[in-house]
Short mmCIF file of C-alpha atoms in Angstrom, two decimals:
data_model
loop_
_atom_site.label_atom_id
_atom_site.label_comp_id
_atom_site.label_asym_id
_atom_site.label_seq_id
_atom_site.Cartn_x
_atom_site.Cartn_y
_atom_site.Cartn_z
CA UNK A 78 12.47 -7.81 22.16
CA UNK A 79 10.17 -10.32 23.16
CA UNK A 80 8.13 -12.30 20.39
CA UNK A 81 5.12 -10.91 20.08
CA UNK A 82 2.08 -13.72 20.88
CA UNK A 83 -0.89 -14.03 18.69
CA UNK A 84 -4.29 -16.40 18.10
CA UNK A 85 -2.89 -20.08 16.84
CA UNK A 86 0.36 -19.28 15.75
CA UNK A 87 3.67 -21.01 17.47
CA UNK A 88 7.35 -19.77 17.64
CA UNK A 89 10.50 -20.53 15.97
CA UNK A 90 14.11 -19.81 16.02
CA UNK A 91 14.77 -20.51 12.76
CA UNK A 92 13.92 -17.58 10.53
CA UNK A 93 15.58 -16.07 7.42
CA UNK A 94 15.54 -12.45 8.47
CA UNK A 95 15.00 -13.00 12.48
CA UNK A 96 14.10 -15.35 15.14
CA UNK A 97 10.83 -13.14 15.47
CA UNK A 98 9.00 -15.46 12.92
CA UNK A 99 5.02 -15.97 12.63
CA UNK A 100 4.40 -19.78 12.19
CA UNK A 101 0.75 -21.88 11.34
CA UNK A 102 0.18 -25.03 11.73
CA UNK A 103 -1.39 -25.65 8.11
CA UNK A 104 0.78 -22.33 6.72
CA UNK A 105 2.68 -24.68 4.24
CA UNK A 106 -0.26 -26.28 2.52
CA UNK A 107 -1.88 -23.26 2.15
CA UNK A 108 1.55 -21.36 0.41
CA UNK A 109 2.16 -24.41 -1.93
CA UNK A 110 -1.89 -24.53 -3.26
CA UNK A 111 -3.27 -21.00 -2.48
CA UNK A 112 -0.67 -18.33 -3.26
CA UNK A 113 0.27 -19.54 -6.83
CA UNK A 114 -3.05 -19.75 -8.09
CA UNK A 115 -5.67 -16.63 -5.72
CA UNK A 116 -2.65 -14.30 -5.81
CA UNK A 117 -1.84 -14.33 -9.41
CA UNK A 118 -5.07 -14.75 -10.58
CA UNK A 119 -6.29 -11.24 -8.32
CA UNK A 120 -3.11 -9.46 -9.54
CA UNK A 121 -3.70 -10.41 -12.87
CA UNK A 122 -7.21 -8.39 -13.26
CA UNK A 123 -5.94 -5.69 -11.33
CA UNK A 124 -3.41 -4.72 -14.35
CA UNK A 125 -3.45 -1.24 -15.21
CA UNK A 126 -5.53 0.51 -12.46
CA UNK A 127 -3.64 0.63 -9.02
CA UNK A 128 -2.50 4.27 -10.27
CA UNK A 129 -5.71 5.41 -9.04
CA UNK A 130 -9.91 5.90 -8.35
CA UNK A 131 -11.97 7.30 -10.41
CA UNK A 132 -15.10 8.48 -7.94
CA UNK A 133 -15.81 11.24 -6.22
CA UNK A 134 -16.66 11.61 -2.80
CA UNK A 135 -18.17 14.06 -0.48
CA UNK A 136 -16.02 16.50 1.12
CA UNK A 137 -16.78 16.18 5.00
CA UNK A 138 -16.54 13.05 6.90
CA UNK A 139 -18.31 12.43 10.00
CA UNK A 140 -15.06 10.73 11.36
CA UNK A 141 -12.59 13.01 10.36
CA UNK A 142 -13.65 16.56 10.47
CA UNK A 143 -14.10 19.05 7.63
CA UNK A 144 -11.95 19.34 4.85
CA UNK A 145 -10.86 22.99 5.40
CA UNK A 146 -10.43 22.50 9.06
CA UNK A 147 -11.08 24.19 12.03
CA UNK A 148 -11.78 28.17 11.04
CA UNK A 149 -10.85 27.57 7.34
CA UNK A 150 -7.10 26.36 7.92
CA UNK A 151 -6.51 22.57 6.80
CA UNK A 152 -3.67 22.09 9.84
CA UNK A 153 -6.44 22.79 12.55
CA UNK A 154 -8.52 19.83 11.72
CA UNK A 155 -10.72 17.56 14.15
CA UNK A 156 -9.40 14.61 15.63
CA UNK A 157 -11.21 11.39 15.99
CA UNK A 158 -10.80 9.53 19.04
CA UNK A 159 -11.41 6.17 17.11
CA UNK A 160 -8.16 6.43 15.48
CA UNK A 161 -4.86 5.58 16.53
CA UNK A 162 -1.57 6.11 14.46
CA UNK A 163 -1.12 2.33 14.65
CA UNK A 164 -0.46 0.97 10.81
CA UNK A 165 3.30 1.28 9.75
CA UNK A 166 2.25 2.73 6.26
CA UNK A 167 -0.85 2.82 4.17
CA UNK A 168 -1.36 2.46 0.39
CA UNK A 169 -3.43 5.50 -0.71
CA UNK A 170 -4.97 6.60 -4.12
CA UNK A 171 -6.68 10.04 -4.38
CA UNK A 172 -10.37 9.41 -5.40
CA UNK A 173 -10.58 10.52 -9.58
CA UNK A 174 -7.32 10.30 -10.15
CA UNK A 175 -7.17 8.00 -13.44
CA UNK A 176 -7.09 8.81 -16.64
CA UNK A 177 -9.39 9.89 -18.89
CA UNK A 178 -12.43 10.66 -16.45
CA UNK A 179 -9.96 12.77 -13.80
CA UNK A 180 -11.67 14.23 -11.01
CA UNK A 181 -9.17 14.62 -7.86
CA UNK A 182 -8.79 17.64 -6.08
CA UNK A 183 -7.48 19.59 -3.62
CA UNK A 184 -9.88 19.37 -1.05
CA UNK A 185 -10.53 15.88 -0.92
CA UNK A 186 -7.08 15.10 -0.73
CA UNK A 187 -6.62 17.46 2.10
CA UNK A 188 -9.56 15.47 4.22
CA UNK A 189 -8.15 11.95 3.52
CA UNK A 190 -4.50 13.80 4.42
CA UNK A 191 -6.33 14.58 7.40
CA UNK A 192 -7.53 11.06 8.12
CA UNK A 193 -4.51 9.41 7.07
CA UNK A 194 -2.28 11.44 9.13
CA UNK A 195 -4.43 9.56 12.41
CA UNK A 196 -3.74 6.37 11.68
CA UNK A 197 0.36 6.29 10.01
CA UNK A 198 2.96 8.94 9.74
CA UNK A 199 3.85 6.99 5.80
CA UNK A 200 2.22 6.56 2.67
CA UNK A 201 2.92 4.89 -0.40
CA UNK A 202 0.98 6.30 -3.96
CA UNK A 203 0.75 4.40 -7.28
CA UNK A 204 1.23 7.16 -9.87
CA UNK A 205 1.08 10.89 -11.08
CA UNK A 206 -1.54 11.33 -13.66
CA UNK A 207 -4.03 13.37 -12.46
CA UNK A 208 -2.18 15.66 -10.59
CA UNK A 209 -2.50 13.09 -8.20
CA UNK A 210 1.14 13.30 -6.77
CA UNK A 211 1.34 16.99 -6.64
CA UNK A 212 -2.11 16.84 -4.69
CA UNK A 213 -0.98 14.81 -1.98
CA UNK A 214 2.45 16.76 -1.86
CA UNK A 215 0.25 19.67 -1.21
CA UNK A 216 -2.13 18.69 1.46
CA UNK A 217 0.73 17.37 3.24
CA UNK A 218 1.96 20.49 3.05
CA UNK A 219 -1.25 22.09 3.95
CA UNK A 220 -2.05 20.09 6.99
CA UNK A 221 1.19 20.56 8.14
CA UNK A 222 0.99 16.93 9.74
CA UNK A 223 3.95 13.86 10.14
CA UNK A 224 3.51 12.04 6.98
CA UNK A 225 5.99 10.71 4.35
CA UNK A 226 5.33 8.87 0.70
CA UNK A 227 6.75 6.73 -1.30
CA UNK A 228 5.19 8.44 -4.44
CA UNK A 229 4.76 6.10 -7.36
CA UNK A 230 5.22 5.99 -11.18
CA UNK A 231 3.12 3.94 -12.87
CA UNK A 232 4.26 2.16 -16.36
CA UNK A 233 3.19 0.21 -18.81
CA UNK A 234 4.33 -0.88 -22.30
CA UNK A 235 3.82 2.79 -23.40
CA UNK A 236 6.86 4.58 -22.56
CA UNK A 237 5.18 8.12 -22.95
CA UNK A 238 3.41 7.17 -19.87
CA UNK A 239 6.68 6.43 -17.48
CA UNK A 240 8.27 9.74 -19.70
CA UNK A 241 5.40 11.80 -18.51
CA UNK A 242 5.04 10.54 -14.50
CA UNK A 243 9.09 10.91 -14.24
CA UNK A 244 8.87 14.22 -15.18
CA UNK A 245 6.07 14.93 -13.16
CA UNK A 246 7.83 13.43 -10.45
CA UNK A 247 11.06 15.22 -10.83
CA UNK A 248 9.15 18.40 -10.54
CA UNK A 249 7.44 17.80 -7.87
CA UNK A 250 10.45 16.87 -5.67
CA UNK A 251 12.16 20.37 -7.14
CA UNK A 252 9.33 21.67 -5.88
CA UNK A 253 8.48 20.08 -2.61
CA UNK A 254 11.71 19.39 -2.00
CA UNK A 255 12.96 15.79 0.28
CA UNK A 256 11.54 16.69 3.93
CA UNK A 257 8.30 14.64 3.30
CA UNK A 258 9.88 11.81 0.26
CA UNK A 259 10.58 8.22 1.67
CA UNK A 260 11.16 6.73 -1.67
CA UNK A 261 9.95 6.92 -5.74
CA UNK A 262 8.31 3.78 -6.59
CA UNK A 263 8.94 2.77 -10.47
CA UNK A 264 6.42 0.28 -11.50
CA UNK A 265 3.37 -1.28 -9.81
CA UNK A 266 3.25 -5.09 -10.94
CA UNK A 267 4.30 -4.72 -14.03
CA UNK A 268 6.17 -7.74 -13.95
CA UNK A 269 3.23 -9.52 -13.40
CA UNK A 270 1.42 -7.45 -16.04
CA UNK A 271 3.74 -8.71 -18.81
CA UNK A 272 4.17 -12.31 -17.52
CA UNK A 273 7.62 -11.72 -16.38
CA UNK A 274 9.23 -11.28 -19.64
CA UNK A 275 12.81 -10.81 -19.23
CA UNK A 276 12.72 -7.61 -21.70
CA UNK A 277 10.23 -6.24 -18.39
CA UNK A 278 12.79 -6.90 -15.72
CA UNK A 279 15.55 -5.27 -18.01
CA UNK A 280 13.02 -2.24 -18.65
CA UNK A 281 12.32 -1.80 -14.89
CA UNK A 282 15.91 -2.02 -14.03
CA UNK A 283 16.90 0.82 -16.82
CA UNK A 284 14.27 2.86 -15.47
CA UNK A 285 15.04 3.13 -12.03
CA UNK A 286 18.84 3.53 -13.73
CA UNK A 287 17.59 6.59 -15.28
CA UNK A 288 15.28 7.90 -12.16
CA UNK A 289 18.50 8.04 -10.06
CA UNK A 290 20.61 9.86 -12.56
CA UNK A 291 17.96 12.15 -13.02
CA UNK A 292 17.85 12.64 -9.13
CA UNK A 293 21.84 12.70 -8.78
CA UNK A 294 21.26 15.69 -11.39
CA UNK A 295 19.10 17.77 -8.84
CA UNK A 296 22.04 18.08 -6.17
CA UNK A 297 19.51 17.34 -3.54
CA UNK A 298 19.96 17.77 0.55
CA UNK A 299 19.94 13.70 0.81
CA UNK A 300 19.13 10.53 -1.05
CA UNK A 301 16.07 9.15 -2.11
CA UNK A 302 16.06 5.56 -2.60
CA UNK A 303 14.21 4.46 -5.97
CA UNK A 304 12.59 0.59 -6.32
CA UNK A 305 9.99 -1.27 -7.86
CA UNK A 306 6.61 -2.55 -6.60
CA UNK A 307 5.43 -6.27 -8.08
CA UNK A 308 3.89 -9.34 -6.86
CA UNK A 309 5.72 -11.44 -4.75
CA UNK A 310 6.23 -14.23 -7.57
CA UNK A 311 8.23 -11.82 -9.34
CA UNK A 312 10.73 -10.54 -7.12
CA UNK A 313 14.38 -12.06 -8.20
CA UNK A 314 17.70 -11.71 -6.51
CA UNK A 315 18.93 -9.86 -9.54
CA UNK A 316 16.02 -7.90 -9.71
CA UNK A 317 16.62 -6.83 -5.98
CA UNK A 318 20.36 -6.44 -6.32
CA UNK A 319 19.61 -3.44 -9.14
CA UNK A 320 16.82 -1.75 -7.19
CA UNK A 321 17.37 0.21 -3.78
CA UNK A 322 14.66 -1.52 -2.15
CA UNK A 323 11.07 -3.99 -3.27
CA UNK A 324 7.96 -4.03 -2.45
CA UNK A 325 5.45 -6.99 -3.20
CA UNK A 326 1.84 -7.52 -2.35
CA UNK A 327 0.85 -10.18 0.39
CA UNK A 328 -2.36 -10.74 0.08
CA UNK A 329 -3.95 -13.78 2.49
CA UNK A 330 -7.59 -13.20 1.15
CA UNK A 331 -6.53 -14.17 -2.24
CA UNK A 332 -4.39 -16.96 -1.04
CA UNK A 333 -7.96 -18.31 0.22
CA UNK A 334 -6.79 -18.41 4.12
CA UNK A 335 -8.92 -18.50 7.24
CA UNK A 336 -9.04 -15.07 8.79
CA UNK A 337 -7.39 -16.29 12.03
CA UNK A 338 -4.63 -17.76 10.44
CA UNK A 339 -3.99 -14.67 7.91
CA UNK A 340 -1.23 -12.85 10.27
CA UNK A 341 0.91 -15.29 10.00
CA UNK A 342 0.47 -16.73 6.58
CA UNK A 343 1.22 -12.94 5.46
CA UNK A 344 4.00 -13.29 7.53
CA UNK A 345 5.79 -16.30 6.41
CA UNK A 346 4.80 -15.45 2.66
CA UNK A 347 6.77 -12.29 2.71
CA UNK A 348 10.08 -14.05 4.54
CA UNK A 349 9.87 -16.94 2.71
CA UNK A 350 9.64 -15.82 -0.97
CA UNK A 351 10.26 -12.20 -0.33
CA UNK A 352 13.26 -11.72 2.09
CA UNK A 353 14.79 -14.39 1.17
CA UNK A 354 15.34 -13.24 -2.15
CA UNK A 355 15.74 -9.69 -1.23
CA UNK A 356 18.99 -10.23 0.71
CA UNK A 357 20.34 -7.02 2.26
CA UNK A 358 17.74 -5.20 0.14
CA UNK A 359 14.93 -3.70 1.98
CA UNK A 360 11.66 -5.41 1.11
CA UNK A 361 8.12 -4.13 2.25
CA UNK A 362 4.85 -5.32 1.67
CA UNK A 363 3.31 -3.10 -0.37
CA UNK A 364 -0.18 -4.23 0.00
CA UNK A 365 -1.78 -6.39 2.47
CA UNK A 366 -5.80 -6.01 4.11
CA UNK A 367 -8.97 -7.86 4.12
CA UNK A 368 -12.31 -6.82 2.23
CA UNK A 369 -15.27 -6.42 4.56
CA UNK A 370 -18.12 -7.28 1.49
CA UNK A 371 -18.49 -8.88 -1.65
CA UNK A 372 -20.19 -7.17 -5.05
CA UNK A 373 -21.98 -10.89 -4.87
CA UNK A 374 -22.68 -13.62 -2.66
CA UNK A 375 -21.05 -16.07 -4.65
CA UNK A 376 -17.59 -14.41 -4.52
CA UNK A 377 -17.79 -13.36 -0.46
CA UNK A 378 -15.82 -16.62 0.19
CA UNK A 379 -12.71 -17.88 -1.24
CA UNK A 380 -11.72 -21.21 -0.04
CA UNK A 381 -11.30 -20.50 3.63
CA UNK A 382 -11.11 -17.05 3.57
CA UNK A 383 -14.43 -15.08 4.24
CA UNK A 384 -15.17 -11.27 3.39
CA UNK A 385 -16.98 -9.62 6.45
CA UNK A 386 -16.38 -6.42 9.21
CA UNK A 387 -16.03 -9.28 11.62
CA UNK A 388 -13.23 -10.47 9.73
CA UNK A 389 -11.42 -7.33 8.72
CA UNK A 390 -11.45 -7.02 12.91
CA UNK A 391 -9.81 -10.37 13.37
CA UNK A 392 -7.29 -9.76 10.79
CA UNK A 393 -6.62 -5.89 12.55
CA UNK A 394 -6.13 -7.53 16.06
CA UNK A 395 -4.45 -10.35 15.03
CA UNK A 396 -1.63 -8.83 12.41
CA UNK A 397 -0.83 -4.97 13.05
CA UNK A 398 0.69 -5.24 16.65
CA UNK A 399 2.20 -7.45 16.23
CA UNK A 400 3.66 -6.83 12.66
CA UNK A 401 4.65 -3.58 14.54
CA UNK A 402 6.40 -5.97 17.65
CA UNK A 403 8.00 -7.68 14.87
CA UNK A 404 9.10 -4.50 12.97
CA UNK A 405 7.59 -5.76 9.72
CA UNK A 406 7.38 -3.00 6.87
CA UNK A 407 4.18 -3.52 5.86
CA UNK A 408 1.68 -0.72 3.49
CA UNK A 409 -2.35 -1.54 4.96
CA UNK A 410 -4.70 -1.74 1.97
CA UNK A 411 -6.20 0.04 2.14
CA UNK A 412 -8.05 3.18 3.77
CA UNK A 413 -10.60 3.86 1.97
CA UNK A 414 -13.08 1.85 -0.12
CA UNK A 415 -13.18 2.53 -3.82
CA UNK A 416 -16.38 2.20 -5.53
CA UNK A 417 -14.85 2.53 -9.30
CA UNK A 418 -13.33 -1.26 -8.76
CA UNK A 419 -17.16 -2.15 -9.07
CA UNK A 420 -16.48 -3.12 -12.96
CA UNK A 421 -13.86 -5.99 -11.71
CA UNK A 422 -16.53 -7.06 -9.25
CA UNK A 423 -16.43 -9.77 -6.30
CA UNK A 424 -14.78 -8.25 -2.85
CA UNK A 425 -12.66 -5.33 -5.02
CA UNK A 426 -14.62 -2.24 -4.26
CA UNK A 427 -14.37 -3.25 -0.37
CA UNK A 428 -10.69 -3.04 1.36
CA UNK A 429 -11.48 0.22 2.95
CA UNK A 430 -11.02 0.53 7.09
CA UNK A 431 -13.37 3.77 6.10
CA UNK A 432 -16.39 3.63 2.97
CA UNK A 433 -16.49 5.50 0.69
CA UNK A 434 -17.92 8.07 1.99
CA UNK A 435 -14.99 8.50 4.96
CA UNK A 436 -16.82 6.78 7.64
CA UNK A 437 -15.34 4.47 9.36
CA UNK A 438 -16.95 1.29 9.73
CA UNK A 439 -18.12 -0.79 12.40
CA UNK A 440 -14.47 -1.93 13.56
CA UNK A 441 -12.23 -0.79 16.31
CA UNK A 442 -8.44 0.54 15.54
CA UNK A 443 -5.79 -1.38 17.82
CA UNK A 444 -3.39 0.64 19.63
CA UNK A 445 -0.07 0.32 18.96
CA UNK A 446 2.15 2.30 17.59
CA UNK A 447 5.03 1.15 15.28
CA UNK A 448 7.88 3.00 16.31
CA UNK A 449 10.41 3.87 13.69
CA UNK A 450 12.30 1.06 12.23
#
C-alpha cells in the first residue's frame, strides 16, 4: 500500500508496528510536555461517567430520518446524503443512560442506530446500567443494519457494580447471541481512576479471567475476545499479555496540539506508548476527536490546540483517511454531543460530529471507507 500523504507530516521507515508511520516535525516536544500533563489531567475528571448521558433528546432528526422509519418499520429509515460510512468505529453512549436519573429508551436508540449505521459498521459502549446494552442490542436488531459493538462493563471499586453489568452482559449475549459482538470491554480507565495501583491491574486482570470462563460456560458459535479500556499511560506489557486485546484514549486536544498537526501526533502517541507495549496484542484507540465549542471562552484554547467547527474539519480531513490508508483501529469520539458533561465544563459537552439534537453540524464527512482490517 502506498503511504498515505497528509498536511505537514513527513515519512519514515522506521516504525514499531509498520513502515506506514505519521511523523511531525515538533511531535516529540509536544509528547514529552503535553501528553503527561492535558491527558491525565482530562482523564482524571472524567472518572466515573463514560458509562453514559444523562439527557434526553428529541426523537426525529432532521439529518437522519424518523425514529420509527419509513411506514413505522425502524430498517426502512432515511438516508442522508451527508454521511459516508467513513470512521473505522465510533464510541457511543445512549442519551439517559446513567444511574440514578435513567432515561434511555428504545426509540432514541433506534434513531442514533440509524445514524450510526451511516457513518461505521462498529461501535464500542461503556457500560450496561440502564438497560443501555440491551437497548443498543435491540435497535441493531431492529434496524436490521451492518453494525458490531464492543459492549462495555463499567467498574469501579464497588464490585456489585462489575457483578451486576457481567450479568447483564452475559444475558444479553444468551440472548442476542455473537452475530453482532466484536468484543466485551471490562473497565473504562479505571487504572487511571485508582492511580494505577497494582491491586487495580490485578483486579482488571481477574475480571476479564472470570468474563471468559463465564463465556467458555455458554458453549457459544465462536469466540469473543474480552480486554480492558484505560488511558494510554497505563497500558503495561503484562497488562496486555493477560487481556485479549487494549484500548487507550488518544486524545491530541488535551495534549494541547495544533489542529493541523493532531493526525499525526495521535498517530505516533498510540505506536509509541501504545503498540509498543501491546506487542502481538491488538491495541485500538478507544477514543480520539476534537470539540467544536467551549462551555467558556477561557477554556476554548489549550496551548496550541483550539476548539472550533473549523477545526473539528481539519482534524476530519486530515486524520480519518488516512488512519483508514494506514489501517489504524481507531473509535471517533464521538457522535453526538452530550449536554449532561455541562457540570465538568470547558470543551466537554462538545465532541459531537452531530448536537445534541442529531443535527449535524456545519462540517463535511470525508469519503473513505475503511475496509476491513
Amino acid at each position: 500500500m502506498d503511504e498515505p500523504k497528509y498536511p505537514t507530516a513527513t515519512s519514515s521507515g522506521n516504525s514499531s508496528s509498520s513502515k506506514k508511520k505519521w511523523i511531525l516535525g515538533t511531535l516529540i516536544v509536544l509528547i514529552l510536555a503535553g501528553i503527561g500533563g492535558g491527558i491525565a489531567a482530562w482523564q482524571i475528571i472524567k472518572r466515573n461517567n463514560e458509562s453514559s448521558s444523562s439527557s434526553s433528546v428529541s426523537s426525529t432528526s432532521k439529518n437522519g430520518g424518523s425514529t420509527s422509519g419509513v411506514s413505522g418499520n425502524p430498517a426502512n429509515f432515511k438516508k442522508d446524503s451527508n454521511l459516508k460510512q467513513s470512521f473505522y468505529a465510533m464510541a457511543y453512549s445512549p442519551s439517559g443512560s446513567i444511574l440514578p436519573t435513567c432515561g434511555a429508551n428504545l426509540a432514541d436508540v433506534q434513531r442514533d442506530i440509524q445514524l450510526l449505521s451511516q457513518l461505521t459498521t462498529r461501535i464500542r459502549t461503556y457500560g450496561s446500567d440502564c438497560n443501555a446494552s440491551t437497548l443498543v442490542m435491540q435497535a441493531i436488531e431492529d434496524t436490521k443494519v451492518d453494525m458490531t459493538v464492543w459492549l462495555g462493563i463499567y467498574i469501579d471499586s464497588d464490585d456489585t457494580i462489575w457483578e451486576r453489568q457481567r450479568d447483564d452482559t452475559l444475558a444479553i449475549i444468551q440472548k442476542y447471541g455473537t452475530d453482532h459482538i466484536s468484543g466485551v470491554t471490562v473497565g473504562n480507565e479505571f487504572l487511571l481512576n485508582t492511580e494505577g495501583a497494582a491491586s487495580s491491574y490485578t483486579s482488571i486482570r481477574q475480571k476479564v479471567a472470570e468474563f471468559k470462563s463465564e463465556l467458555a460456560k455458554l458453549n457459544l458459535d465462536k469466540t469473543i475476545p474480552v480486554g480492558t479500556a484505560d488511558a494510554g499511560s497505563m497500558i503495561t506489557a503484562s497488562l496486555a499479555s493477560n487481556v485479549d486485546y487494549v484500548m487507550a484514549n488518544v486524545h491530541p486536544w488535551f495534549g494541547g496540539v495544533p489542529v493541523d498537526e493532531a493526525a499525526g501526533w495521535t498517530w505516533n502517541w498510540q505506536e509509541e506508548n501504545v503498540v509498543s507495549k501491546a506487542g502481538n496484542t491488538p491495541a485500538y484507540i478507544a477514543e480520539t476527536g476534537w470539540p467544536t465549542q467551549s462551555m467558556t471562552r477561557a477554556n476554548a484554547t489549550l496551548g496550541g490546540a483550539v476548539a472550533g467547527i473549523s477545526q473539528l474539519q481539519t482534524f476530519l480531513d486530515t486524520y480519518v483517511c488516512q488512519a483508514n490508508a494506514n489501517q489504524s483501529a481507531y473509535f471517533y469520539f464521538e457522535p453526538f454531543d452530550e449536554p449532561w458533561k455541562e457540570v465538568y465544563g470547558g470543551v466537554e459537552p462538545y465532541w459531537g460530529l452531530f448536537d445534541k439534537d442529531r443535527n449535524l453540524k456545519q462540517i463535511t464527512i470525508p469519503d473513505c471507507p475503511p475496509g476491513n482490517y
